[in-house]
Coordinates of C-alpha atoms in Angstrom, one line a residue:
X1 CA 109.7 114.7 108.4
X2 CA 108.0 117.8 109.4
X3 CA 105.3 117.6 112.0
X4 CA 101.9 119.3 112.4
X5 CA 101.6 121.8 115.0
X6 CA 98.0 121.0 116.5
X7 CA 96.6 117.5 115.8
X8 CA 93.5 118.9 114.0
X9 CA 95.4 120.8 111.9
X10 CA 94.7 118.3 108.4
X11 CA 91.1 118.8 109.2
X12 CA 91.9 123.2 108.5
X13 CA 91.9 121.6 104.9
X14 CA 88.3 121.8 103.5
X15 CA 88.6 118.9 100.8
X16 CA 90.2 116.7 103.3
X17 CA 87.6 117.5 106.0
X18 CA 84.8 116.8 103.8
X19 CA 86.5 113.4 103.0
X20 CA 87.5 112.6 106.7
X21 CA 83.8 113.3 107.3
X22 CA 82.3 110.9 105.1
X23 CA 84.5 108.6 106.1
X24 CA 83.7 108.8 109.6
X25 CA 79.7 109.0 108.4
X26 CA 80.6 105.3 106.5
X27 CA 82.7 103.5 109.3
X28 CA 79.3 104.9 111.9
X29 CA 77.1 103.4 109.3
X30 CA 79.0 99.9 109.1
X31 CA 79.2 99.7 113.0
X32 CA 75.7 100.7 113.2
X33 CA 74.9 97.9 110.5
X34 CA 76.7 95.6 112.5
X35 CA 75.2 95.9 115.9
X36 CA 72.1 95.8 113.8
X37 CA 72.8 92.7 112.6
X38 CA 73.5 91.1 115.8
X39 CA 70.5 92.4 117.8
X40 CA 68.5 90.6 115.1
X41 CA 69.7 87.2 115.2
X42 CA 69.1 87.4 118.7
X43 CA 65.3 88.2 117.7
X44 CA 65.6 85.3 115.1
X45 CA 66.0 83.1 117.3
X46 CA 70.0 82.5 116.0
X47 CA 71.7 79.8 118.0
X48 CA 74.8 81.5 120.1
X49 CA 76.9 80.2 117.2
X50 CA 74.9 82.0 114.7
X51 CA 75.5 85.2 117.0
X52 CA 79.2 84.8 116.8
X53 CA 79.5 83.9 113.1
X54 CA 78.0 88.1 112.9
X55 CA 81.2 89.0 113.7
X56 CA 82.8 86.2 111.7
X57 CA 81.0 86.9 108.6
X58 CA 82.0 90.5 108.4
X59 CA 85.7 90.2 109.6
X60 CA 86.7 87.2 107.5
X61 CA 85.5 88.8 103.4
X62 CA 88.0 91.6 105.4
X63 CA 90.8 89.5 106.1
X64 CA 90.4 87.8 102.4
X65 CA 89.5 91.1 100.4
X66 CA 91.3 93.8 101.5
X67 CA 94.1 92.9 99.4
X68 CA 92.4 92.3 96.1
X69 CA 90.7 95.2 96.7
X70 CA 94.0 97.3 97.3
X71 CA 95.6 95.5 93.9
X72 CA 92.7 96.8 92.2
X73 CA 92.4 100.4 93.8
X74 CA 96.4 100.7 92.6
X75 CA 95.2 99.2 89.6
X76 CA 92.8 101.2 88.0
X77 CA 92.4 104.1 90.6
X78 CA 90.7 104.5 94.0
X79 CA 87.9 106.7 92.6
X80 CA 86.4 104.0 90.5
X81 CA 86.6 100.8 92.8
X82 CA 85.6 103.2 95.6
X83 CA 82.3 104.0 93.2
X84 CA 81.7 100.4 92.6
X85 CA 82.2 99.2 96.0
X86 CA 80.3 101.6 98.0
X87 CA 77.2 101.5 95.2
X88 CA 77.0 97.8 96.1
X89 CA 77.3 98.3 99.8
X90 CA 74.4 100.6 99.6
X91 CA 72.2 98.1 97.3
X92 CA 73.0 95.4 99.9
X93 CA 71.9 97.3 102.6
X94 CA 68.4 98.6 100.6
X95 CA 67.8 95.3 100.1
X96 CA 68.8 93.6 103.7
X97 CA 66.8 96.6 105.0
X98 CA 63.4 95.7 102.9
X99 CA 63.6 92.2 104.1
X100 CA 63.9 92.9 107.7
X101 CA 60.9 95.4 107.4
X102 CA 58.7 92.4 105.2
X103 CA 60.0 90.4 108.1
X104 CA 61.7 87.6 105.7
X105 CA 65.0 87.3 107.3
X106 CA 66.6 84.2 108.5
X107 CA 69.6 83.4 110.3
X108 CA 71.5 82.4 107.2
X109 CA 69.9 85.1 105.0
X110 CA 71.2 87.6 107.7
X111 CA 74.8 86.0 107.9
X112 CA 74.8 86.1 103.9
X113 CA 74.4 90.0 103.9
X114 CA 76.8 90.3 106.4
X115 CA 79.1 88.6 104.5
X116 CA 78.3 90.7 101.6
X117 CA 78.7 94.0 103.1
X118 CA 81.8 92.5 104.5
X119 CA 83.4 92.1 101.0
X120 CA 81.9 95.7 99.6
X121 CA 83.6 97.7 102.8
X122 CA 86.8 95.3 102.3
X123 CA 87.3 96.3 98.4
X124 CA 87.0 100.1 99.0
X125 CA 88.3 100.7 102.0
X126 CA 92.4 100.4 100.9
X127 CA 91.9 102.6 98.3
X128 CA 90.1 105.3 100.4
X129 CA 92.7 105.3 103.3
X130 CA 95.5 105.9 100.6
X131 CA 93.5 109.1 99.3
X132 CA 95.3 111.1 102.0
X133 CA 98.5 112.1 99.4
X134 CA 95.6 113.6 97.2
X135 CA 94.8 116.5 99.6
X136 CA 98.8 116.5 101.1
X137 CA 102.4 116.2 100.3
X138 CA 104.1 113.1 101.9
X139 CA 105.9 115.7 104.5
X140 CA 102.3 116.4 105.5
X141 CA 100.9 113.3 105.1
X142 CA 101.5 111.8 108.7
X143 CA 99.5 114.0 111.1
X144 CA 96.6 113.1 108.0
X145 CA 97.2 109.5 108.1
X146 CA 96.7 109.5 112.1
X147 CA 93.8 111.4 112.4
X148 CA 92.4 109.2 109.3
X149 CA 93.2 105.9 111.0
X150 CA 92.1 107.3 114.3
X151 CA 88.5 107.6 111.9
X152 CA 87.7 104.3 111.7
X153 CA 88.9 103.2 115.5
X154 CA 86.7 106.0 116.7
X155 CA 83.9 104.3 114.8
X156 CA 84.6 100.8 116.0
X157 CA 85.1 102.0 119.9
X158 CA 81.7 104.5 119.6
X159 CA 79.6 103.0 117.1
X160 CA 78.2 100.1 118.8
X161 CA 77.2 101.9 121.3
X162 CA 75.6 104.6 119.1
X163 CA 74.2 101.4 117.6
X164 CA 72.6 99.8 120.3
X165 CA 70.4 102.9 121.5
X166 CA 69.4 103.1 117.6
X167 CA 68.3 99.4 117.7
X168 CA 66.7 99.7 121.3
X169 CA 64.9 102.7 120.0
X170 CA 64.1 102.1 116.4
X171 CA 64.6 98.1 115.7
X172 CA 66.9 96.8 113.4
X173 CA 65.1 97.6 110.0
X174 CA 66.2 101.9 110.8
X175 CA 69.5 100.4 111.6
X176 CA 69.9 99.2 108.0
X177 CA 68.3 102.0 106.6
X178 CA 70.9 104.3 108.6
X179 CA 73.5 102.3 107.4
X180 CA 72.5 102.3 103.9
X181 CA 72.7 106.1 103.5
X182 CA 75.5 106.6 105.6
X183 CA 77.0 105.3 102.0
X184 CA 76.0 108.4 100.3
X185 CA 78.5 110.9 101.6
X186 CA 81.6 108.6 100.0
X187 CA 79.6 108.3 96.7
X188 CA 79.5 112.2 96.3
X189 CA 82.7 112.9 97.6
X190 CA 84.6 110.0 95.4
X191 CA 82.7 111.5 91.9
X192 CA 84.6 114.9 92.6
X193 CA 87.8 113.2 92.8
X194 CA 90.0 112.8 88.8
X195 CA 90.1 109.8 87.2
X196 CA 92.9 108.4 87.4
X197 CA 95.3 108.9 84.1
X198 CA 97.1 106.0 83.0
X199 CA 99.9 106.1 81.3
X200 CA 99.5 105.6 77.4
X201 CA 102.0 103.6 76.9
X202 CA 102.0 101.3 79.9
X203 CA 99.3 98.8 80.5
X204 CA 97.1 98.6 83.7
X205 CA 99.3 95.4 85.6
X206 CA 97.3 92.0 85.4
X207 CA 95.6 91.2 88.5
X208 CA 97.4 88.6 90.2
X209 CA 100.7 90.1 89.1
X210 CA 99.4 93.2 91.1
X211 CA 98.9 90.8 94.2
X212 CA 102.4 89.5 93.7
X213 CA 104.3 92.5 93.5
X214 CA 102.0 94.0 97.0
X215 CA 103.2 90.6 98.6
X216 CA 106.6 90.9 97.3
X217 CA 106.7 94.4 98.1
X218 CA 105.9 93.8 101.8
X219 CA 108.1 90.5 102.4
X220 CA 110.7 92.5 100.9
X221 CA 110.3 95.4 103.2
X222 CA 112.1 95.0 106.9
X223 CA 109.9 97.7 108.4
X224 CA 106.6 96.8 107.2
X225 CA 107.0 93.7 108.6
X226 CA 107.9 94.7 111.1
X227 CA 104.9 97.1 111.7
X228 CA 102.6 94.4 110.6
X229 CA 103.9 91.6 112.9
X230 CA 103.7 93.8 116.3
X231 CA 99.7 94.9 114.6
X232 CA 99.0 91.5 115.0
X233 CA 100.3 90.5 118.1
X234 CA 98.7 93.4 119.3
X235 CA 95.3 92.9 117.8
X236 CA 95.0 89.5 119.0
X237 CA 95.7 90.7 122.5
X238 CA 94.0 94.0 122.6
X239 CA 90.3 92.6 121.4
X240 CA 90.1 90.9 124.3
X241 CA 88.5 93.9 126.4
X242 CA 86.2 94.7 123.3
X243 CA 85.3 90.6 123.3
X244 CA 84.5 90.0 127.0
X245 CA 83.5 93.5 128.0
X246 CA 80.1 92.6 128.0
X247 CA 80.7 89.2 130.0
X248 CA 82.7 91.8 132.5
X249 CA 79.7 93.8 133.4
X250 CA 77.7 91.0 134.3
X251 CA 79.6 88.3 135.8
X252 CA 82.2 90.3 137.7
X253 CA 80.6 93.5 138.5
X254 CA 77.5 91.7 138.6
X255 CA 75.3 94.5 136.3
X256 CA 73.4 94.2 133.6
X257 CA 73.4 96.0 129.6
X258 CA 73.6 99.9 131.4
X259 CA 76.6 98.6 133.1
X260 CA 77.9 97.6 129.8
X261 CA 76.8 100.5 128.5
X262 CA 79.1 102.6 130.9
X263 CA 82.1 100.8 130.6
X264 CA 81.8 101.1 126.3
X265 CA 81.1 104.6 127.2
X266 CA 84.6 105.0 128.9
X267 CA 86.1 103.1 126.6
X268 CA 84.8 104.9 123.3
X269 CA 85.7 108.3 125.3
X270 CA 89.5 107.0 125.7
X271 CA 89.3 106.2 122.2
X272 CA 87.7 109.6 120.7
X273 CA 90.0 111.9 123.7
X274 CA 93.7 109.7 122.3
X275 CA 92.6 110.3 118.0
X276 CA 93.3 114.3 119.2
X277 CA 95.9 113.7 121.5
X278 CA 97.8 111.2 119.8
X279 CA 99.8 113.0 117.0
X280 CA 101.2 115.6 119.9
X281 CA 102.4 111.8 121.9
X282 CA 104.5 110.9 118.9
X283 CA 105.8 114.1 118.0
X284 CA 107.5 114.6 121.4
X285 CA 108.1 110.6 121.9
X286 CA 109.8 108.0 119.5
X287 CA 107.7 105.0 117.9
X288 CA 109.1 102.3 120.0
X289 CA 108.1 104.5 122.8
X290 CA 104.7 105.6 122.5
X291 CA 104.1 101.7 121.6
X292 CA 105.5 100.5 124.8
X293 CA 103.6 103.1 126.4
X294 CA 100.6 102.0 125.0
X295 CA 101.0 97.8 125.2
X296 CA 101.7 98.7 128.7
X297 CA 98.8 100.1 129.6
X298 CA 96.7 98.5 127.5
X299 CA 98.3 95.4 129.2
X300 CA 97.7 96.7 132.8
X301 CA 93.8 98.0 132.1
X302 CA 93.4 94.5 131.1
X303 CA 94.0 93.3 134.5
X304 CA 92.5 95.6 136.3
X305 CA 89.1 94.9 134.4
X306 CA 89.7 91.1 136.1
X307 CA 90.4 92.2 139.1
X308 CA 88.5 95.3 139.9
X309 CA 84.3 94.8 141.2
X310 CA 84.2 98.5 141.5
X311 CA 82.2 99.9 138.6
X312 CA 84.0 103.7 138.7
X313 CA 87.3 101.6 138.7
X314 CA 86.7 99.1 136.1
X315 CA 85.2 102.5 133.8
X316 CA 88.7 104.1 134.6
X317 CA 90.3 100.9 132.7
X318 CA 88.2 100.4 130.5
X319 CA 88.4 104.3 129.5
X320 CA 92.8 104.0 129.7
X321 CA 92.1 100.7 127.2
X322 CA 90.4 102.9 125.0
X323 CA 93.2 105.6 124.8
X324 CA 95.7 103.0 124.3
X325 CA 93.7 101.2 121.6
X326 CA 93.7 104.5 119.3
X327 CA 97.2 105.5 120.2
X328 CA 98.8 102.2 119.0
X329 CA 96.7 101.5 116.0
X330 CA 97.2 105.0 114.8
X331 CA 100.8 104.6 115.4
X332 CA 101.2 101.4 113.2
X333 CA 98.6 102.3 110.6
X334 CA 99.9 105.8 110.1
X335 CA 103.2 104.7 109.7
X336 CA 102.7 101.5 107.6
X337 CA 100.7 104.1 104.9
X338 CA 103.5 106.6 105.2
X339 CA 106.5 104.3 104.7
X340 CA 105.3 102.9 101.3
X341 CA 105.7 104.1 98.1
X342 CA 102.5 105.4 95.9
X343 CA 102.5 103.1 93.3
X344 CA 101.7 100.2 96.0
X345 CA 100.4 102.0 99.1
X346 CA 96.7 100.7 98.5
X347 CA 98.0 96.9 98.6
X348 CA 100.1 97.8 101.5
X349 CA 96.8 99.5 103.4
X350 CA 95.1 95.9 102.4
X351 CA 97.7 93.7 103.5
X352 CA 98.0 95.2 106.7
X353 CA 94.3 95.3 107.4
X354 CA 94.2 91.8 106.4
X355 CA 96.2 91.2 109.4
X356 CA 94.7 93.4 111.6
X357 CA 91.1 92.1 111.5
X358 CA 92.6 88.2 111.4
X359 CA 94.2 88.8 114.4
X360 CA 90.9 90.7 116.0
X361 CA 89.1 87.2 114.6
X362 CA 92.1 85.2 116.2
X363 CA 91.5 86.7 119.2
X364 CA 87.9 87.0 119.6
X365 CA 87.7 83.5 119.6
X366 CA 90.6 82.6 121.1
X367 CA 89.3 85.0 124.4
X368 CA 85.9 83.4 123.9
X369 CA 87.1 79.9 124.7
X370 CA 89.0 80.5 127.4
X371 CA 86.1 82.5 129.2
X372 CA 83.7 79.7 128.7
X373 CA 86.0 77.4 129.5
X374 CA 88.0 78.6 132.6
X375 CA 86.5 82.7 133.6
X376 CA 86.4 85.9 131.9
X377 CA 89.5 87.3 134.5
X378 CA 92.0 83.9 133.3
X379 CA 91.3 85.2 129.6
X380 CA 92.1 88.7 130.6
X381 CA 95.0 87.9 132.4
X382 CA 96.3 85.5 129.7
X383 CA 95.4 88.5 127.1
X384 CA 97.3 90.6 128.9
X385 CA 100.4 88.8 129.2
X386 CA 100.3 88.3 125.6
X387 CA 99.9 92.2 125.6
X388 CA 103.5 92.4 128.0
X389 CA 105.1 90.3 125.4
X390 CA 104.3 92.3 122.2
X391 CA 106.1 94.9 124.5
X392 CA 109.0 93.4 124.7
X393 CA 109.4 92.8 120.8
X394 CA 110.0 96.6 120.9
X395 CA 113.4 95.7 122.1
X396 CA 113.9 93.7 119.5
X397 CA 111.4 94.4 116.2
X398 CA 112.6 98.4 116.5
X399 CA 110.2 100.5 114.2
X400 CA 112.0 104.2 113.2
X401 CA 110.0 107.1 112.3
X402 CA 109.7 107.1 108.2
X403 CA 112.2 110.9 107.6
X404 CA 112.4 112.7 104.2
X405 CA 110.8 112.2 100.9
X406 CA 113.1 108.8 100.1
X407 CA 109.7 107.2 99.2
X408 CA 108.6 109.8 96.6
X409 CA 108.6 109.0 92.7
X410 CA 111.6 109.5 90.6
X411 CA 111.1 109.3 87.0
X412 CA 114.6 109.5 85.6
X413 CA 114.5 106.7 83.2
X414 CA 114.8 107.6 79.5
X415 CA 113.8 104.3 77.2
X416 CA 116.8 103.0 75.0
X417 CA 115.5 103.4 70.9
X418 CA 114.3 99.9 70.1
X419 CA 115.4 98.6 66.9
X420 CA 113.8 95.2 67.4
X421 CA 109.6 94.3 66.6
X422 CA 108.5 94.4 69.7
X423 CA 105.0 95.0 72.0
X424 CA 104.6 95.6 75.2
X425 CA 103.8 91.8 76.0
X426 CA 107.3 90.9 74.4
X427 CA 109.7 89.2 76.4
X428 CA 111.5 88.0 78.9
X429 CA 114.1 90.6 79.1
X430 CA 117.4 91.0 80.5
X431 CA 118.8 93.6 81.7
X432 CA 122.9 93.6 82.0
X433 CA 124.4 97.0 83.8
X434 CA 128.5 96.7 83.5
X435 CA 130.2 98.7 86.8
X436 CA 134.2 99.7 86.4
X437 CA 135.1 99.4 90.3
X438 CA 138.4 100.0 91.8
X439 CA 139.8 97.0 94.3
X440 CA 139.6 99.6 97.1
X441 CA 136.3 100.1 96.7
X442 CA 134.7 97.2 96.0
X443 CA 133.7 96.4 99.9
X444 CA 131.4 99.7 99.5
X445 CA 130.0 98.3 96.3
X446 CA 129.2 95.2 97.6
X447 CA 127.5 96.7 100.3
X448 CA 125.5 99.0 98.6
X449 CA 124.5 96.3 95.6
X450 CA 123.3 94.4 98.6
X451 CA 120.6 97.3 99.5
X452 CA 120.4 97.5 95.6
X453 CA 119.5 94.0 94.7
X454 CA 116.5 94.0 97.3
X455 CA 115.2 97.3 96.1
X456 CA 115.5 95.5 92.1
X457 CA 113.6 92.6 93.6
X458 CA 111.0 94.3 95.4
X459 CA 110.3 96.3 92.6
X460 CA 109.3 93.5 90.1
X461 CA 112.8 92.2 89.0
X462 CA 113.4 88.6 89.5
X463 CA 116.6 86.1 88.5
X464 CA 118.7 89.1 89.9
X465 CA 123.0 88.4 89.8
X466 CA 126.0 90.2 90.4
X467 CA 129.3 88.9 88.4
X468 CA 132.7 89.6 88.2
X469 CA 134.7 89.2 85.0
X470 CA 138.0 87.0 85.4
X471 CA 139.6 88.8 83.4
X472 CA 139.3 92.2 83.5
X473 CA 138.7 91.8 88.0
X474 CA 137.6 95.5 88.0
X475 CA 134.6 95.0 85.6
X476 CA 131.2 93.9 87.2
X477 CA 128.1 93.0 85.8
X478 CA 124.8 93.3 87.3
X479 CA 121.8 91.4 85.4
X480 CA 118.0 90.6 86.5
X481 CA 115.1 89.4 84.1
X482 CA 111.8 90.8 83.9
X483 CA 108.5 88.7 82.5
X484 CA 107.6 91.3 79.5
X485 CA 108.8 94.7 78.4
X486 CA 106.1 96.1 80.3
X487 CA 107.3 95.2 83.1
X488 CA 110.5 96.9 82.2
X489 CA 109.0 99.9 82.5
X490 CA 106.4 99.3 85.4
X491 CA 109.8 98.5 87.3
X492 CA 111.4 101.5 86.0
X493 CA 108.1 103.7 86.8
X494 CA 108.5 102.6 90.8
X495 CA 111.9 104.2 91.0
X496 CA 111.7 106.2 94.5
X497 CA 114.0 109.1 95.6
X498 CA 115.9 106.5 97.8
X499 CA 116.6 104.1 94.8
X500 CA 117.7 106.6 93.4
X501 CA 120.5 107.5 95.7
X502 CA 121.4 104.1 95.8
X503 CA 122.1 104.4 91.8
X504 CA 123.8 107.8 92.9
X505 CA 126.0 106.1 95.4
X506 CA 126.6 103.6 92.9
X507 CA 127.6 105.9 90.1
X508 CA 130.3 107.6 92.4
X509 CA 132.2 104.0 92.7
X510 CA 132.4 103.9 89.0
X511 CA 135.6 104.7 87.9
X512 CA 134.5 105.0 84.1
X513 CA 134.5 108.4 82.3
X514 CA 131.0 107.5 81.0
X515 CA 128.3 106.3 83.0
X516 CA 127.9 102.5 83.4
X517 CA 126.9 101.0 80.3
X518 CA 123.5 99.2 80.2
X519 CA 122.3 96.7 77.8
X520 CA 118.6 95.8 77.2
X521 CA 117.7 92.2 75.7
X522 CA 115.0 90.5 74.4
X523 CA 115.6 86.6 75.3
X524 CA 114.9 84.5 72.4
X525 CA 114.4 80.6 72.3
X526 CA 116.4 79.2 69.2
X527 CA 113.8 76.1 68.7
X528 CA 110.5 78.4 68.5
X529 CA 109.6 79.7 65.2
X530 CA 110.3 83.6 64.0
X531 CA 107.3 85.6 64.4
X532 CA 106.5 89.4 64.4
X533 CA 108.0 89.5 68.2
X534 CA 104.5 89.6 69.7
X535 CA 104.1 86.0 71.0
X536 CA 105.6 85.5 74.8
X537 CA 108.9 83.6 74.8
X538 CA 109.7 81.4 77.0
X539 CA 113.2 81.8 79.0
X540 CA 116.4 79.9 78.3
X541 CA 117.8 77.7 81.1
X542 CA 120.8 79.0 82.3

């Protein structure tokens, strides 16, 4: 994989620097909405659980909707649930805007728009992030994912801030109305952008299938988990600096809301110096490395914000948590978007967002509890040894650096003639592929069928088997069912380059003259009555 020479180099692109823009202007606008939000149920006279459920009620339609809203982004393009989703973020904030300046919000009016907004940024956001491979090839695409993840991190460690002096200055109505047209620049830039072209002769995937085959994809998929599980850890840990900072400035450097406002400062400076710095770490460090640099030291600013009654200090480790919070989540958010394939990348985006925010909700609470129920220093010392042991999962949970174009679509498949009535609904179908494999090679074979079988899995296969004939021992037959003959082909479409050298490495164990021989079949049940092939049949037991 190619890396960019100077970490502002995607922004030299002008569509993608209009985009990134935007995108910036929206996550401002949300943060902004946000702080907004919580300033006025303080004025509302909101109990301090009403306060917290803010947060709550914009994290948790996140944690819930980010995968729908990647199934449907993959579904019928990003452009048009991006349209959709953003024009009902701005109606929702018009209208939570006009009732704070009639003056007829209450507290659970205020947590219902909350909520709402919530859900609209949580259905268009997937599909946005995975807009990157529209302005760049997938050699390019890193240094463009970093900087884009960095986007929203730079919003969520500078906004509030940016927030608060807008609220103290203005009230909460111009918050809302800030937010609300901060949702304009996406609108304009997402009607450029192409529909998306769907294949004729394949039908958009249903819905839930679409969530399926994201899940499956992901379970399926030893990095992403992997990527995923040490986000969460980390997550859960690292919002406990964001979570208690405020109770830091004023019960252990005993200061009041310009104290606080110092040590966001630092922070959301750490945060905005390591999104441009960042991309030259990794290119001259591993993964695992930059990772460990950054739990470490996000681990170690931790306790020195429990220890330290120094104000310059404690802004020094709050500023060092700031640089580590953007060089880790770019690091696993970059490199979760670029080691998935297209045709899922929007699901991936949500289900790995889904567990970033749940374990920022996990934590928040988790951080808050112990404060009130020990001190703020035992939940940052507890935080950070949490911190120490996502660290050590490096040694275990290993994440490599995604290389080459194996992810890239490879449309090789040519249809068989079909001499049968059928639709695109029709099936189950089998699939039955017969191998020729020399006894000498057959340790190989098994060895790569193993690699083979999980990519026909992940893919959308199911029932998959390997077989050997007793017979003729040389003769192997790989089968796997698929729900209609749509499917078929959707599985078919998803063929990457490295699938394809699996089929490659395959081919070369074949001792036949030919190429294996494949068989296509349409399962019928004997007992149900002969139609014109469009009903769905049911599958024979086996």
């Amino acid at each position: 994989m190619s890396s960019t020479a100077s970490p502002i180099e995607p922004l030299k692109n002008r569509a993608f620097r209009t985009y990134w823009f935007a995108g910036l202007s929206a996550n401002f606008g949300w943060q902004i909405q946000l702080v907004g939000a919580s300033w006025l149920m303080i004025a509302l006279g909101g109990t301090p659980t009403q306060v917290a459920l803010v947060q709550t009620s914009v994290a948790l339609p996140v944690m819930i909707m980010s995968l729908p809203g990647g199934a449907l982004s993959d579904r019928f393009g990003q452009r048009a649930i991006i349209l959709w989703a953003q024009s009902f973020l701005m109606i929702v904030s018009i209208i939570l805007a006009a009732f704070a300046y009639q003056g007829s919000l209450t507290p659970v009016l205020l947590l219902t728009f909350t909520f709402l907004v919530g859900c609209g940024r949580a259905l268009y956001y997937p599909g946005w992030q995975s807009m990157v491979f529209e302005f760049f090839e997938r050699d390019k695409a890193p240094a463009a994912f970093a900087i884009n993840t960095g986007n929203l991190n730079i919003a969520r460690s500078v906004g509030p801030a940016l927030g608060g002096a807008i609220v103290a200055a203005a009230g909460a109505f111009v918050a809302f109305v800030i937010s609300a047209l901060s949702n304009v620049s996406v609108l304009l830039v997402a009607r450029k952008w192409p529909k998306k072209q769907q294949r004729h002769d394949l039908p958009p995937e249903p819905f839930f299938a679409a969530i399926g085959a994201g899940l499956r994809y992901i379970v399926l998929s030893p990095m992403l988990l992997k990527i995923i599980s040490r986000s969460f850890i980390f997550n859960i840990a690292a919002i406990s600096i964001m979570a208690l900072l405020p109770l830091v400035a004023r019960d252990i450097l005993q200061g009041g809301p310009q104290v606080y406002g110092f040590l966001l400062g630092a922070f959301g400076l750490g945060a905005v110096s390591a999104a441009f710095l960042s991309q030259g770490v990794r290119d001259r460090l591993s993964l695992d490395q930059v990772l460990a640099i950054g739990f470490l030291f996000f681990s170690g600013a931790g306790i020195v914000l429990g220890l330290s009654t120094s104000i310059p200090l404690s802004m020094l480790a709050s500023f060092i948590a700031g640089i580590c919070w953007i060089l880790v989540q770019v690091t696993f958010g970059s490199t979760n978007q670029v080691s998935s394939p297209r045709w899922v990348i929007s699901r991936s985006i949500g289900i790995y967002q889904t567990f970033v925010f749940g374990g920022n909700a996990i934590g928040s609470f988790t951080w808050g509890v112990l404060a009130d129920r020990y001190d703020t220093p035992t939940a940052l010392y507890t935080a950070a040894g949490l911190m120490l042991a996502g660290a050590s999962l490096g040694l275990v949970l290993k994440i490599r650096r995604p290389g080459g174009s194996g992810l890239d679509p490879l449309s090789t498949w040519v249809a068989p003639d079909i001499n049968v009535d059928m639709v695109m609904k029709s099936g189950p179908i089998v699939t039955s592929i017969t191998y020729e494999i020399r006894e000498t090679d057959v340790h190989k074979f098994l060895t790569v069928m193993r690699e083979k079988r999980r990519s026909r899995i992940r893919d959308g296969a199911s029932r998959w088997t390997l077989s050997r004939d007793i017979v003729d021992p040389e003769k192997w037959i790989e089968r796997f069912y698929v729900a209609t003959w749509a499917d078929a082909k959707r599985l078919h479409a998803r063929r990457t380059v490295a699938s394809g050298e699996l089929i490659s490495m395959i081919r070369k164990l074949h001792r036949g003259s030919e190429l294996p021989h494949v068989q296509y079949e349409l399962v019928r049940n004997p007992a149900s009555p002969i139609s014109d092939g469009t009903e769905k049949v049911t599958h024979l037991d086996h």
